[in-house]
mmCIF file of C-alpha atoms and ligand atoms in Angstrom:
data_model
loop_
_atom_site.group_PDB
_atom_site.id
_atom_site.type_symbol
_atom_site.label_atom_id
_atom_site.label_comp_id
_atom_site.label_asym_id
_atom_site.label_seq_id
_atom_site.Cartn_x
_atom_site.Cartn_y
_atom_site.Cartn_z
ATOM 1 C CA MET A 1 147.237 139.197 114.286
ATOM 2 C CA SER A 2 150.808 138.304 115.392
ATOM 3 C CA GLU A 3 153.475 137.065 112.983
ATOM 4 C CA LEU A 4 153.897 133.306 112.798
ATOM 5 C CA LYS A 5 157.118 132.267 114.397
ATOM 6 C CA ASN A 6 157.019 128.718 113.016
ATOM 7 C CA ASP A 7 155.256 128.316 109.666
ATOM 8 C CA ARG A 8 156.928 125.105 108.386
ATOM 9 C CA PHE A 9 153.580 123.284 108.718
ATOM 10 C CA LEU A 10 151.797 125.737 106.391
ATOM 11 C CA LYS A 11 154.790 125.793 103.991
ATOM 12 C CA ALA A 12 154.937 121.995 103.745
ATOM 13 C CA LEU A 13 151.160 121.890 103.007
ATOM 14 C CA LEU A 14 151.842 124.102 100.013
ATOM 15 C CA ARG A 15 154.975 122.089 99.071
ATOM 16 C CA GLU A 16 157.245 125.105 99.708
ATOM 17 C CA PRO A 17 160.756 124.490 100.983
ATOM 18 C CA VAL A 18 161.205 123.858 104.740
ATOM 19 C CA ASP A 19 164.196 123.176 107.028
ATOM 20 C CA VAL A 20 162.866 120.093 108.649
ATOM 21 C CA THR A 21 159.764 117.949 108.159
ATOM 22 C CA PRO A 22 156.893 119.440 110.302
ATOM 23 C CA VAL A 23 155.067 117.125 112.671
ATOM 24 C CA TRP A 24 151.840 117.012 114.702
ATOM 25 C CA MET A 25 149.662 114.176 115.946
ATOM 26 C CA MET A 26 145.970 113.523 115.385
ATOM 27 C CA ARG A 27 144.348 113.570 118.856
ATOM 28 C CA GLN A 28 147.425 115.242 120.270
ATOM 29 C CA ALA A 29 145.312 116.655 123.049
ATOM 30 C CA GLY A 30 143.721 113.762 124.794
ATOM 31 C CA ARG A 31 143.660 111.078 127.360
ATOM 32 C CA TYR A 32 147.273 109.880 127.046
ATOM 33 C CA LEU A 33 148.252 113.140 128.814
ATOM 34 C CA PRO A 34 147.630 113.256 132.576
ATOM 35 C CA GLU A 35 147.293 117.028 132.395
ATOM 36 C CA TYR A 36 144.434 116.569 129.894
ATOM 37 C CA LYS A 37 142.651 114.194 132.296
ATOM 38 C CA ALA A 38 143.019 116.758 135.098
ATOM 39 C CA THR A 39 141.487 119.568 133.013
ATOM 40 C CA ARG A 40 138.672 117.339 131.802
ATOM 41 C CA ALA A 41 137.906 116.403 135.423
ATOM 42 C CA LYS A 42 137.793 120.119 136.213
ATOM 43 C CA ALA A 43 135.438 120.752 133.289
ATOM 44 C CA GLY A 44 133.010 117.930 134.296
ATOM 45 C CA SER A 45 132.382 116.127 131.043
ATOM 46 C CA PHE A 46 134.017 116.038 127.612
ATOM 47 C CA MET A 47 131.294 118.235 126.104
ATOM 48 C CA ASP A 48 131.606 120.706 129.016
ATOM 49 C CA LEU A 49 135.302 120.889 128.154
ATOM 50 C CA CYS A 50 134.524 121.521 124.421
ATOM 51 C CA MET A 51 131.995 124.205 125.378
ATOM 52 C CA ASN A 52 134.369 126.117 127.704
ATOM 53 C CA PRO A 53 136.695 128.233 125.493
ATOM 54 C CA GLU A 54 139.270 128.836 128.239
ATOM 55 C CA LEU A 55 139.573 125.150 129.108
ATOM 56 C CA ALA A 56 139.439 124.052 125.440
ATOM 57 C CA CYS A 57 142.312 126.489 124.873
ATOM 58 C CA GLU A 58 144.204 125.055 127.846
ATOM 59 C CA VAL A 59 144.059 121.470 126.560
ATOM 60 C CA THR A 60 144.858 122.571 122.993
ATOM 61 C CA ILE A 61 148.099 124.060 124.259
ATOM 62 C CA GLN A 62 149.038 121.252 126.723
ATOM 63 C CA PRO A 63 150.804 119.042 124.129
ATOM 64 C CA LEU A 64 152.769 122.094 122.829
ATOM 65 C CA GLU A 65 154.142 122.710 126.307
ATOM 66 C CA ARG A 66 155.499 119.176 126.333
ATOM 67 C CA PHE A 67 156.630 118.682 122.737
ATOM 68 C CA PRO A 68 158.017 120.941 119.960
ATOM 69 C CA LEU A 69 154.999 120.269 117.742
ATOM 70 C CA ASP A 70 154.672 122.314 114.520
ATOM 71 C CA ALA A 71 150.941 122.840 114.658
ATOM 72 C CA ALA A 72 148.124 123.101 117.187
ATOM 73 C CA ILE A 73 144.669 121.604 116.538
ATOM 74 C CA LEU A 74 141.502 123.103 117.913
ATOM 75 C CA PHE A 75 140.219 121.061 120.800
ATOM 76 C CA SER A 76 136.624 120.147 119.907
ATOM 77 C CA ASP A 77 134.843 117.253 118.242
ATOM 78 C CA ILE A 78 133.359 116.466 114.885
ATOM 79 C CA LEU A 79 129.983 115.767 116.442
ATOM 80 C CA THR A 80 129.346 119.403 117.450
ATOM 81 C CA ILE A 81 127.428 119.992 114.173
ATOM 82 C CA PRO A 82 124.801 117.197 114.592
ATOM 83 C CA ASP A 83 124.509 118.266 118.254
ATOM 84 C CA ALA A 84 123.738 121.797 117.106
ATOM 85 C CA MET A 85 121.116 120.346 114.670
ATOM 86 C CA GLY A 86 119.213 119.069 117.707
ATOM 87 C CA LEU A 87 120.326 115.418 117.857
ATOM 88 C CA GLN A 88 121.346 115.760 121.555
ATOM 89 C CA LEU A 89 124.872 114.444 121.922
ATOM 90 C CA ARG A 90 126.200 112.939 125.078
ATOM 91 C CA PHE A 91 129.259 110.888 125.884
ATOM 92 C CA ALA A 92 128.490 107.917 128.092
ATOM 93 C CA GLU A 93 131.488 106.783 130.177
ATOM 94 C CA GLY A 94 133.305 104.007 128.334
ATOM 95 C CA GLU A 95 130.755 103.916 125.470
ATOM 96 C CA GLY A 96 131.743 106.818 123.273
ATOM 97 C CA PRO A 97 129.238 109.229 121.666
ATOM 98 C CA ILE A 98 125.467 108.776 121.787
ATOM 99 C CA PHE A 99 122.773 110.768 120.037
ATOM 100 C CA ASP A 100 119.448 110.667 121.939
ATOM 101 C CA LYS A 101 117.615 111.778 118.797
ATOM 102 C CA PRO A 102 119.206 109.866 115.857
ATOM 103 C CA VAL A 103 118.102 110.431 112.246
ATOM 104 C CA ARG A 104 116.075 107.416 111.126
ATOM 105 C CA THR A 105 112.977 108.580 109.185
ATOM 106 C CA GLU A 106 112.131 110.950 106.345
ATOM 107 C CA ALA A 107 110.745 113.374 108.871
ATOM 108 C CA ASP A 108 114.005 113.273 110.812
ATOM 109 C CA VAL A 109 115.929 114.163 107.678
ATOM 110 C CA ASN A 110 113.534 116.986 106.858
ATOM 111 C CA ASN A 111 114.031 118.415 110.332
ATOM 112 C CA LEU A 112 117.757 118.870 109.841
ATOM 113 C CA PHE A 113 118.950 122.434 109.366
ATOM 114 C CA VAL A 114 122.191 124.352 108.893
ATOM 115 C CA PRO A 115 123.221 125.669 112.304
ATOM 116 C CA ASP A 116 124.524 129.213 112.656
ATOM 117 C CA PRO A 117 128.227 128.926 113.396
ATOM 118 C CA GLU A 118 128.129 132.153 115.489
ATOM 119 C CA GLY A 119 124.845 130.974 117.159
ATOM 120 C CA GLU A 120 124.520 127.391 118.287
ATOM 121 C CA LEU A 121 128.171 126.774 117.557
ATOM 122 C CA LYS A 122 129.606 130.069 118.891
ATOM 123 C CA TYR A 123 131.435 128.173 121.644
ATOM 124 C CA VAL A 124 133.637 126.578 118.981
ATOM 125 C CA MET A 125 134.425 129.947 117.347
ATOM 126 C CA ASP A 126 135.132 131.448 120.753
ATOM 127 C CA ALA A 127 137.573 128.599 121.409
ATOM 128 C CA VAL A 128 139.321 129.327 118.041
ATOM 129 C CA ARG A 129 139.611 133.046 118.881
ATOM 130 C CA THR A 130 140.901 132.281 122.420
ATOM 131 C CA ILE A 131 143.458 129.747 121.179
ATOM 132 C CA ARG A 132 144.776 132.099 118.492
ATOM 133 C CA ARG A 133 145.257 134.795 121.086
ATOM 134 C CA GLU A 134 147.048 132.448 123.492
ATOM 135 C CA LEU A 135 149.230 130.866 120.787
ATOM 136 C CA ASN A 136 150.426 134.330 119.903
ATOM 137 C CA GLY A 137 152.007 133.133 116.661
ATOM 138 C CA ARG A 138 153.870 130.191 118.142
ATOM 139 C CA VAL A 139 152.553 127.700 115.568
ATOM 140 C CA PRO A 140 149.568 127.671 113.189
ATOM 141 C CA LEU A 141 146.155 126.558 114.412
ATOM 142 C CA ILE A 142 144.317 123.808 112.531
ATOM 143 C CA GLY A 143 140.477 123.881 112.399
ATOM 144 C CA PHE A 144 138.506 120.805 111.512
ATOM 145 C CA SER A 145 135.221 119.125 110.699
ATOM 146 C CA GLY A 146 133.967 115.644 110.068
ATOM 147 C CA SER A 147 133.075 114.768 106.428
ATOM 148 C CA PRO A 148 129.342 114.645 105.743
ATOM 149 C CA TRP A 149 129.476 110.834 105.331
ATOM 150 C CA THR A 150 131.346 110.356 108.557
ATOM 151 C CA LEU A 151 128.940 112.640 110.414
ATOM 152 C CA ALA A 152 126.050 110.696 108.847
ATOM 153 C CA THR A 153 127.281 107.401 110.237
ATOM 154 C CA TYR A 154 127.005 108.811 113.816
ATOM 155 C CA MET A 155 123.707 110.700 113.065
ATOM 156 C CA VAL A 156 121.924 107.603 111.680
ATOM 157 C CA GLU A 157 123.500 104.928 113.860
ATOM 158 C CA GLY A 158 123.133 107.125 116.950
ATOM 159 C CA SER A 159 126.512 105.926 118.235
ATOM 160 C CA SER A 160 129.761 104.371 117.180
ATOM 161 C CA SER A 161 129.107 101.217 115.182
ATOM 162 C CA LYS A 162 130.782 98.044 113.938
ATOM 163 C CA GLU A 163 128.407 97.090 111.139
ATOM 164 C CA TYR A 164 126.880 100.337 110.017
ATOM 165 C CA SER A 165 123.601 98.520 109.353
ATOM 166 C CA LYS A 166 121.295 101.527 109.852
ATOM 167 C CA VAL A 167 123.341 104.048 107.881
ATOM 168 C CA LYS A 168 124.092 101.644 105.019
ATOM 169 C CA GLY A 169 120.473 100.485 105.157
ATOM 170 C CA MET A 170 119.432 104.083 104.442
ATOM 171 C CA LEU A 171 122.063 104.477 101.752
ATOM 172 C CA PHE A 172 120.890 101.381 99.832
ATOM 173 C CA ASP A 173 117.113 101.607 100.490
ATOM 174 C CA ARG A 174 116.659 105.398 100.350
ATOM 175 C CA PRO A 175 119.593 106.999 98.497
ATOM 176 C CA ASP A 176 117.414 110.058 97.962
ATOM 177 C CA LEU A 177 117.084 110.486 101.735
ATOM 178 C CA MET A 178 120.800 109.841 102.301
ATOM 179 C CA HIS A 179 121.655 112.507 99.706
ATOM 180 C CA LYS A 180 119.321 114.980 101.342
ATOM 181 C CA LEU A 181 120.927 114.343 104.721
ATOM 182 C CA LEU A 182 124.456 114.700 103.225
ATOM 183 C CA ASP A 183 123.518 117.819 101.313
ATOM 184 C CA THR A 184 122.296 119.640 104.447
ATOM 185 C CA THR A 185 125.284 118.429 106.400
ATOM 186 C CA ALA A 186 127.726 119.537 103.670
ATOM 187 C CA LYS A 187 126.170 123.058 103.715
ATOM 188 C CA ALA A 188 126.569 123.056 107.550
ATOM 189 C CA VAL A 189 130.210 122.031 107.269
ATOM 190 C CA ILE A 190 131.025 124.769 104.722
ATOM 191 C CA GLN A 191 129.594 127.477 107.059
ATOM 192 C CA TYR A 192 131.244 125.905 110.111
ATOM 193 C CA LEU A 193 134.686 125.697 108.517
ATOM 194 C CA ASN A 194 134.472 129.170 106.975
ATOM 195 C CA ALA A 195 133.541 130.543 110.379
ATOM 196 C CA GLN A 196 136.513 128.770 111.949
ATOM 197 C CA ILE A 197 138.715 130.342 109.293
ATOM 198 C CA ALA A 198 137.207 133.787 109.922
ATOM 199 C CA ALA A 199 137.807 133.224 113.694
ATOM 200 C CA GLY A 200 141.506 132.411 112.994
ATOM 201 C CA ALA A 201 141.979 128.822 111.902
ATOM 202 C CA GLN A 202 145.034 128.842 109.531
ATOM 203 C CA ALA A 203 144.474 125.407 107.939
ATOM 204 C CA VAL A 204 141.555 122.997 108.051
ATOM 205 C CA GLN A 205 141.256 119.235 107.994
ATOM 206 C CA ILE A 206 138.237 117.189 106.926
ATOM 207 C CA PHE A 207 138.129 113.938 108.880
ATOM 208 C CA ASP A 208 136.494 111.242 106.710
ATOM 209 C CA THR A 209 137.011 108.573 109.299
ATOM 210 C CA TRP A 210 134.451 106.196 107.792
ATOM 211 C CA GLY A 211 134.794 106.783 103.999
ATOM 212 C CA GLY A 212 136.874 103.595 103.878
ATOM 213 C CA ILE A 213 133.864 101.404 104.673
ATOM 214 C CA LEU A 214 132.197 102.193 101.344
ATOM 215 C CA THR A 215 132.525 100.524 97.942
ATOM 216 C CA PRO A 216 134.548 102.535 95.463
ATOM 217 C CA ARG A 217 131.411 103.677 93.662
ATOM 218 C CA ASP A 218 129.615 104.616 96.898
ATOM 219 C CA TYR A 219 132.712 106.410 98.194
ATOM 220 C CA LYS A 220 132.624 108.722 95.240
ATOM 221 C CA GLU A 221 128.892 109.252 95.304
ATOM 222 C CA PHE A 222 128.256 109.575 99.020
ATOM 223 C CA SER A 223 131.524 110.756 100.532
ATOM 224 C CA LEU A 224 133.964 112.274 98.060
ATOM 225 C CA ASN A 225 131.280 114.194 96.209
ATOM 226 C CA TYR A 226 130.238 116.074 99.366
ATOM 227 C CA MET A 227 133.861 116.733 100.367
ATOM 228 C CA GLN A 228 134.265 118.246 96.856
ATOM 229 C CA GLN A 229 131.328 120.532 97.501
ATOM 230 C CA ILE A 230 132.936 121.598 100.787
ATOM 231 C CA ILE A 231 136.346 122.275 99.201
ATOM 232 C CA ASP A 232 134.555 124.298 96.438
ATOM 233 C CA GLY A 233 132.805 126.366 99.125
ATOM 234 C CA LEU A 234 135.737 127.089 101.477
ATOM 235 C CA THR A 235 137.569 130.369 102.036
ATOM 236 C CA ARG A 236 141.009 129.546 100.667
ATOM 237 C CA GLU A 237 142.869 132.695 101.748
ATOM 238 C CA ALA A 238 142.821 134.843 104.935
ATOM 239 C CA ASP A 239 145.077 137.584 106.252
ATOM 240 C CA GLY A 240 147.103 137.481 103.016
ATOM 241 C CA ARG A 241 147.935 133.773 103.393
ATOM 242 C CA LYS A 242 146.601 130.620 101.823
ATOM 243 C CA VAL A 243 144.451 128.478 104.137
ATOM 244 C CA PRO A 244 145.366 124.922 103.098
ATOM 245 C CA VAL A 245 142.808 122.162 103.182
ATOM 246 C CA ILE A 246 143.750 118.586 104.206
ATOM 247 C CA LEU A 247 141.511 115.695 103.225
ATOM 248 C CA PHE A 248 141.797 112.589 105.330
ATOM 249 C CA THR A 249 139.858 109.441 104.402
ATOM 250 C CA LYS A 250 140.869 106.583 106.723
ATOM 251 C CA GLY A 251 141.205 103.532 104.540
ATOM 252 C CA GLY A 252 141.145 105.709 101.433
ATOM 253 C CA GLY A 253 144.557 104.612 100.076
ATOM 254 C CA GLN A 254 143.109 103.246 96.848
ATOM 255 C CA TRP A 255 141.366 106.540 95.972
ATOM 256 C CA LEU A 256 144.274 109.028 96.354
ATOM 257 C CA GLU A 257 144.157 110.150 92.709
ATOM 258 C CA ALA A 258 140.436 110.980 92.975
ATOM 259 C CA MET A 259 141.029 112.720 96.317
ATOM 260 C CA ALA A 260 143.817 114.819 94.775
ATOM 261 C CA ASP A 261 141.385 115.835 91.962
ATOM 262 C CA THR A 262 139.159 117.634 94.510
ATOM 263 C CA GLY A 263 141.648 120.521 94.719
ATOM 264 C CA ALA A 264 142.614 119.804 98.345
ATOM 265 C CA ASP A 265 146.120 120.983 99.222
ATOM 266 C CA ALA A 266 147.058 117.825 101.114
ATOM 267 C CA LEU A 267 145.879 114.283 101.692
ATOM 268 C CA GLY A 268 146.066 112.519 104.999
ATOM 269 C CA ILE A 269 146.982 108.902 104.636
ATOM 270 C CA ASP A 270 146.770 106.050 107.134
ATOM 271 C CA TRP A 271 149.451 103.445 107.737
ATOM 272 C CA THR A 272 148.084 100.882 105.256
ATOM 273 C CA CYS A 273 149.672 102.695 102.315
ATOM 274 C CA ASP A 274 153.331 103.174 101.495
ATOM 275 C CA ILE A 275 153.959 106.879 101.526
ATOM 276 C CA GLY A 276 156.607 106.691 98.790
ATOM 277 C CA LYS A 277 154.217 104.918 96.417
ATOM 278 C CA ALA A 278 151.475 107.321 97.370
ATOM 279 C CA ARG A 279 153.761 110.203 96.394
ATOM 280 C CA GLU A 280 154.474 108.650 93.037
ATOM 281 C CA ARG A 281 150.756 108.398 92.366
ATOM 282 C CA VAL A 282 149.732 111.949 93.327
ATOM 283 C CA GLY A 283 152.961 113.535 91.986
ATOM 284 C CA ASP A 284 153.254 117.195 92.782
ATOM 285 C CA ARG A 285 149.524 117.808 92.916
ATOM 286 C CA VAL A 286 149.144 117.576 96.706
ATOM 287 C CA ALA A 287 151.206 117.324 99.878
ATOM 288 C CA LEU A 288 150.967 114.131 101.987
ATOM 289 C CA GLN A 289 150.305 113.916 105.697
ATOM 290 C CA GLY A 290 151.082 110.794 107.730
ATOM 291 C CA ASN A 291 151.457 107.978 108.217
ATOM 292 C CA MET A 292 153.050 106.034 111.082
ATOM 293 C CA ASP A 293 150.950 103.247 112.541
ATOM 294 C CA PRO A 294 149.831 104.720 115.916
ATOM 295 C CA THR A 295 150.588 101.371 117.677
ATOM 296 C CA VAL A 296 154.323 101.831 116.875
ATOM 297 C CA LEU A 297 154.175 104.240 119.842
ATOM 298 C CA TYR A 298 153.813 101.231 122.139
ATOM 299 C CA ALA A 299 157.309 100.073 121.037
ATOM 300 C CA ASN A 300 160.521 101.312 122.595
ATOM 301 C CA PRO A 301 161.897 104.757 121.602
ATOM 302 C CA ASP A 302 164.689 103.185 119.428
ATOM 303 C CA ARG A 303 162.142 101.269 117.437
ATOM 304 C CA ILE A 304 159.995 104.359 117.089
ATOM 305 C CA ARG A 305 162.958 106.307 115.767
ATOM 306 C CA GLU A 306 163.708 103.556 113.257
ATOM 307 C CA GLU A 307 160.135 103.595 112.000
ATOM 308 C CA VAL A 308 160.226 107.402 111.614
ATOM 309 C CA GLY A 309 163.432 106.984 109.607
ATOM 310 C CA THR A 310 161.886 104.432 107.310
ATOM 311 C CA ILE A 311 158.853 106.654 106.534
ATOM 312 C CA LEU A 312 161.073 109.760 105.931
ATOM 313 C CA GLU A 313 163.246 107.680 103.530
ATOM 314 C CA SER A 314 160.151 106.341 101.775
ATOM 315 C CA TYR A 315 158.811 109.844 101.135
ATOM 316 C CA GLY A 316 162.252 110.964 100.059
ATOM 317 C CA GLN A 317 163.803 114.290 99.195
ATOM 318 C CA GLY A 318 161.972 117.565 99.293
ATOM 319 C CA SER A 319 159.011 119.321 100.844
ATOM 320 C CA GLY A 320 155.342 118.278 100.778
ATOM 321 C CA HIS A 321 155.421 115.856 103.695
ATOM 322 C CA ILE A 322 153.777 116.634 107.059
ATOM 323 C CA PHE A 323 154.647 113.855 109.494
ATOM 324 C CA ASN A 324 151.756 112.521 111.543
ATOM 325 C CA LEU A 325 150.335 109.243 112.787
ATOM 326 C CA GLY A 326 148.061 107.347 110.383
ATOM 327 C CA HIS A 327 145.195 107.928 112.856
ATOM 328 C CA GLY A 328 144.770 109.367 116.333
ATOM 329 C CA ILE A 329 147.174 108.626 119.174
ATOM 330 C CA HIS A 330 145.895 105.917 121.513
ATOM 331 C CA GLN A 331 144.968 106.732 125.120
ATOM 332 C CA HIS A 332 147.370 104.207 126.661
ATOM 333 C CA VAL A 333 150.524 105.472 124.912
ATOM 334 C CA ASP A 334 153.323 106.670 127.190
ATOM 335 C CA PRO A 335 153.759 110.482 126.566
ATOM 336 C CA GLU A 336 157.527 109.985 126.505
ATOM 337 C CA HIS A 337 157.143 107.748 123.506
ATOM 338 C CA ALA A 338 155.207 110.518 121.781
ATOM 339 C CA GLY A 339 158.101 112.851 122.598
ATOM 340 C CA ALA A 340 160.615 110.377 121.098
ATOM 341 C CA PHE A 341 158.521 110.238 117.916
ATOM 342 C CA ILE A 342 158.460 114.066 117.532
ATOM 343 C CA LYS A 343 162.138 114.372 118.324
ATOM 344 C CA ALA A 344 163.041 111.687 115.776
ATOM 345 C CA VAL A 345 161.145 113.535 113.021
ATOM 346 C CA HIS A 346 163.001 116.769 113.682
ATOM 347 C CA GLU A 347 166.414 115.101 114.073
ATOM 348 C CA LEU A 348 166.242 112.684 111.121
ATOM 349 C CA SER A 349 164.520 114.918 108.504
ATOM 350 C CA PRO A 350 167.003 117.855 107.784
ATOM 351 C CA LYS A 351 168.934 115.715 105.228
ATOM 352 C CA TYR A 352 165.778 115.494 103.112
ATOM 353 C CA HIS A 353 165.570 119.278 102.855
ATOM 354 C CA VAL A 354 169.052 120.276 101.576
HETATM 355 O O1 CP3 B 1 143.121 115.913 117.372
HETATM 356 C C1 CP3 B 1 142.872 116.551 118.436
HETATM 357 O O2 CP3 B 1 143.603 116.550 119.434
HETATM 358 C C2 CP3 B 1 141.680 117.515 118.384
HETATM 359 C C3 CP3 B 1 140.518 117.082 119.045
HETATM 360 C C4 CP3 B 1 139.627 116.040 118.423
HETATM 361 C C5 CP3 B 1 138.828 115.212 119.216
HETATM 362 N N1 CP3 B 1 137.974 114.514 118.399
HETATM 363 C C6 CP3 B 1 138.790 115.198 120.709
HETATM 364 C C7 CP3 B 1 138.194 114.073 121.377
HETATM 365 C C8 CP3 B 1 139.376 115.734 117.096
HETATM 366 C C9 CP3 B 1 140.003 116.292 115.836
HETATM 367 C C10 CP3 B 1 138.314 114.781 117.107
HETATM 368 C C11 CP3 B 1 137.708 114.240 115.881
HETATM 369 C C12 CP3 B 1 136.763 113.089 116.000
HETATM 370 N N2 CP3 B 1 135.804 112.904 116.925
HETATM 371 C C13 CP3 B 1 136.648 112.101 115.027
HETATM 372 C C14 CP3 B 1 137.432 112.066 113.746
HETATM 373 C C15 CP3 B 1 138.847 111.715 113.988
HETATM 374 C C16 CP3 B 1 139.156 110.334 114.123
HETATM 375 O O3 CP3 B 1 139.568 109.887 115.179
HETATM 376 O O4 CP3 B 1 138.992 109.581 113.061
HETATM 377 C C17 CP3 B 1 135.636 111.211 115.388
HETATM 378 C C18 CP3 B 1 135.188 109.990 114.705
HETATM 379 C C19 CP3 B 1 135.066 111.753 116.609
HETATM 380 C C20 CP3 B 1 133.904 111.196 117.365
HETATM 381 C C21 CP3 B 1 134.317 110.850 118.714
HETATM 382 N N3 CP3 B 1 134.658 111.746 119.704
HETATM 383 C C22 CP3 B 1 134.412 109.553 119.248
HETATM 384 C C23 CP3 B 1 134.136 108.264 118.473
HETATM 385 C C24 CP3 B 1 134.831 109.688 120.561
HETATM 386 C C25 CP3 B 1 135.040 108.653 121.614
HETATM 387 C C26 CP3 B 1 136.392 108.105 121.486
HETATM 388 C C27 CP3 B 1 136.761 107.259 122.641
HETATM 389 O O5 CP3 B 1 137.875 106.709 122.520
HETATM 390 O O6 CP3 B 1 136.029 107.134 123.632
HETATM 391 C C28 CP3 B 1 135.031 111.089 120.803
HETATM 392 C C29 CP3 B 1 135.516 111.711 122.051
HETATM 393 C C30 CP3 B 1 136.736 112.481 122.012
HETATM 394 N N4 CP3 B 1 137.009 113.448 121.079
HETATM 395 C C31 CP3 B 1 137.803 112.457 122.954
HETATM 396 C C32 CP3 B 1 138.722 113.449 122.587
HETATM 397 C C33 CP3 B 1 139.984 113.839 123.270
HETATM 398 C C34 CP3 B 1 137.845 111.564 124.201
HETATM 399 C C35 CP3 B 1 136.879 112.081 125.179
HETATM 400 C C36 CP3 B 1 137.277 111.951 126.591
HETATM 401 O O7 CP3 B 1 138.019 112.837 127.081
HETATM 402 O O8 CP3 B 1 136.834 111.002 127.206
#
């Protein structure tokens, strides 16, 4: 494999010295880019795009052609695992994801299985291998998965949800069933992420998008506990380099100490916590990734730059900060504003690394 030309993202994840603060954006390949929309139209549907390694590679690299990002993230989706379990995923125009066979009964839970990452999910591993080849060492490639709890919300609800009545109904009425679902899903995630690492992913992120809707007790029992199992089961070194793990619970600001206890290398934080205070709480146990409010990108470039400066100042001196948005970039953001954001991080951060 080729030498990494820019490894400041991997270094910052391990809190090793860097020249400037590295930056990438969650959902950096996506609908705010006209070139993404063109490739997606060529592919047919979103899932066709995910299942075509050449096109998935093309859209992964598109944002890097525009902006000097410090990492690439695999173009795929967290819902590939439940799809491979037979739940039949489709994306209806304007409605988001839908599972035609959601998990509602004991029999449905018993039918779940751990998909073979080089079988049903081979298209994802092929995408990882293709992207690594095409990146040719330009920046590291991030692999990812949903957390078992976040996957469960879609598997049980059958779609995106506002109230989570079905998945929380199962959690409260049949915790045994919910644990069985989460246990199978955690095993699937471990195999899936380890296969991504074997295929070339150089860091991995666990997206716990819906951990923040749980009570503190339920968060530990039904979400964090399974992310702990995943972290314990992951390959942590490949090609003579550490493979850092990033844990991102949206709305998880009150649980950072517990999240740091899992042994993750870095925590993703959303914009509802102050990154300086978060740093005081986790000390030097983990790096922090985040956390600009994605809607700041609707403001003018000077305002964006000011906000970047405030967050850099709040984190303060030294390594261990990976700049990002607090959640994915919105589809109606002007790409030039994303460019102003990335430029501001690189221009304003050197003084924190002297
Ligand atoms: O970050 C990246 O650029 C990598 C690609 C990526 C996608 N989805 C592409 C995508 C990643 C990391 C994801 C993760 C994902 N998918 C999450 C967790 C991250 C988060 O945002 O908290 C979740 C919850 C999903 C499930 C999912 N996929 C939903 C709810 C939707 C619909 C969203 C919408 O706005 O309609 C998707 C579709 C999806 N995944 C798109 C992209 C670029 C848009 C699809 C399109 O082109 O129409």
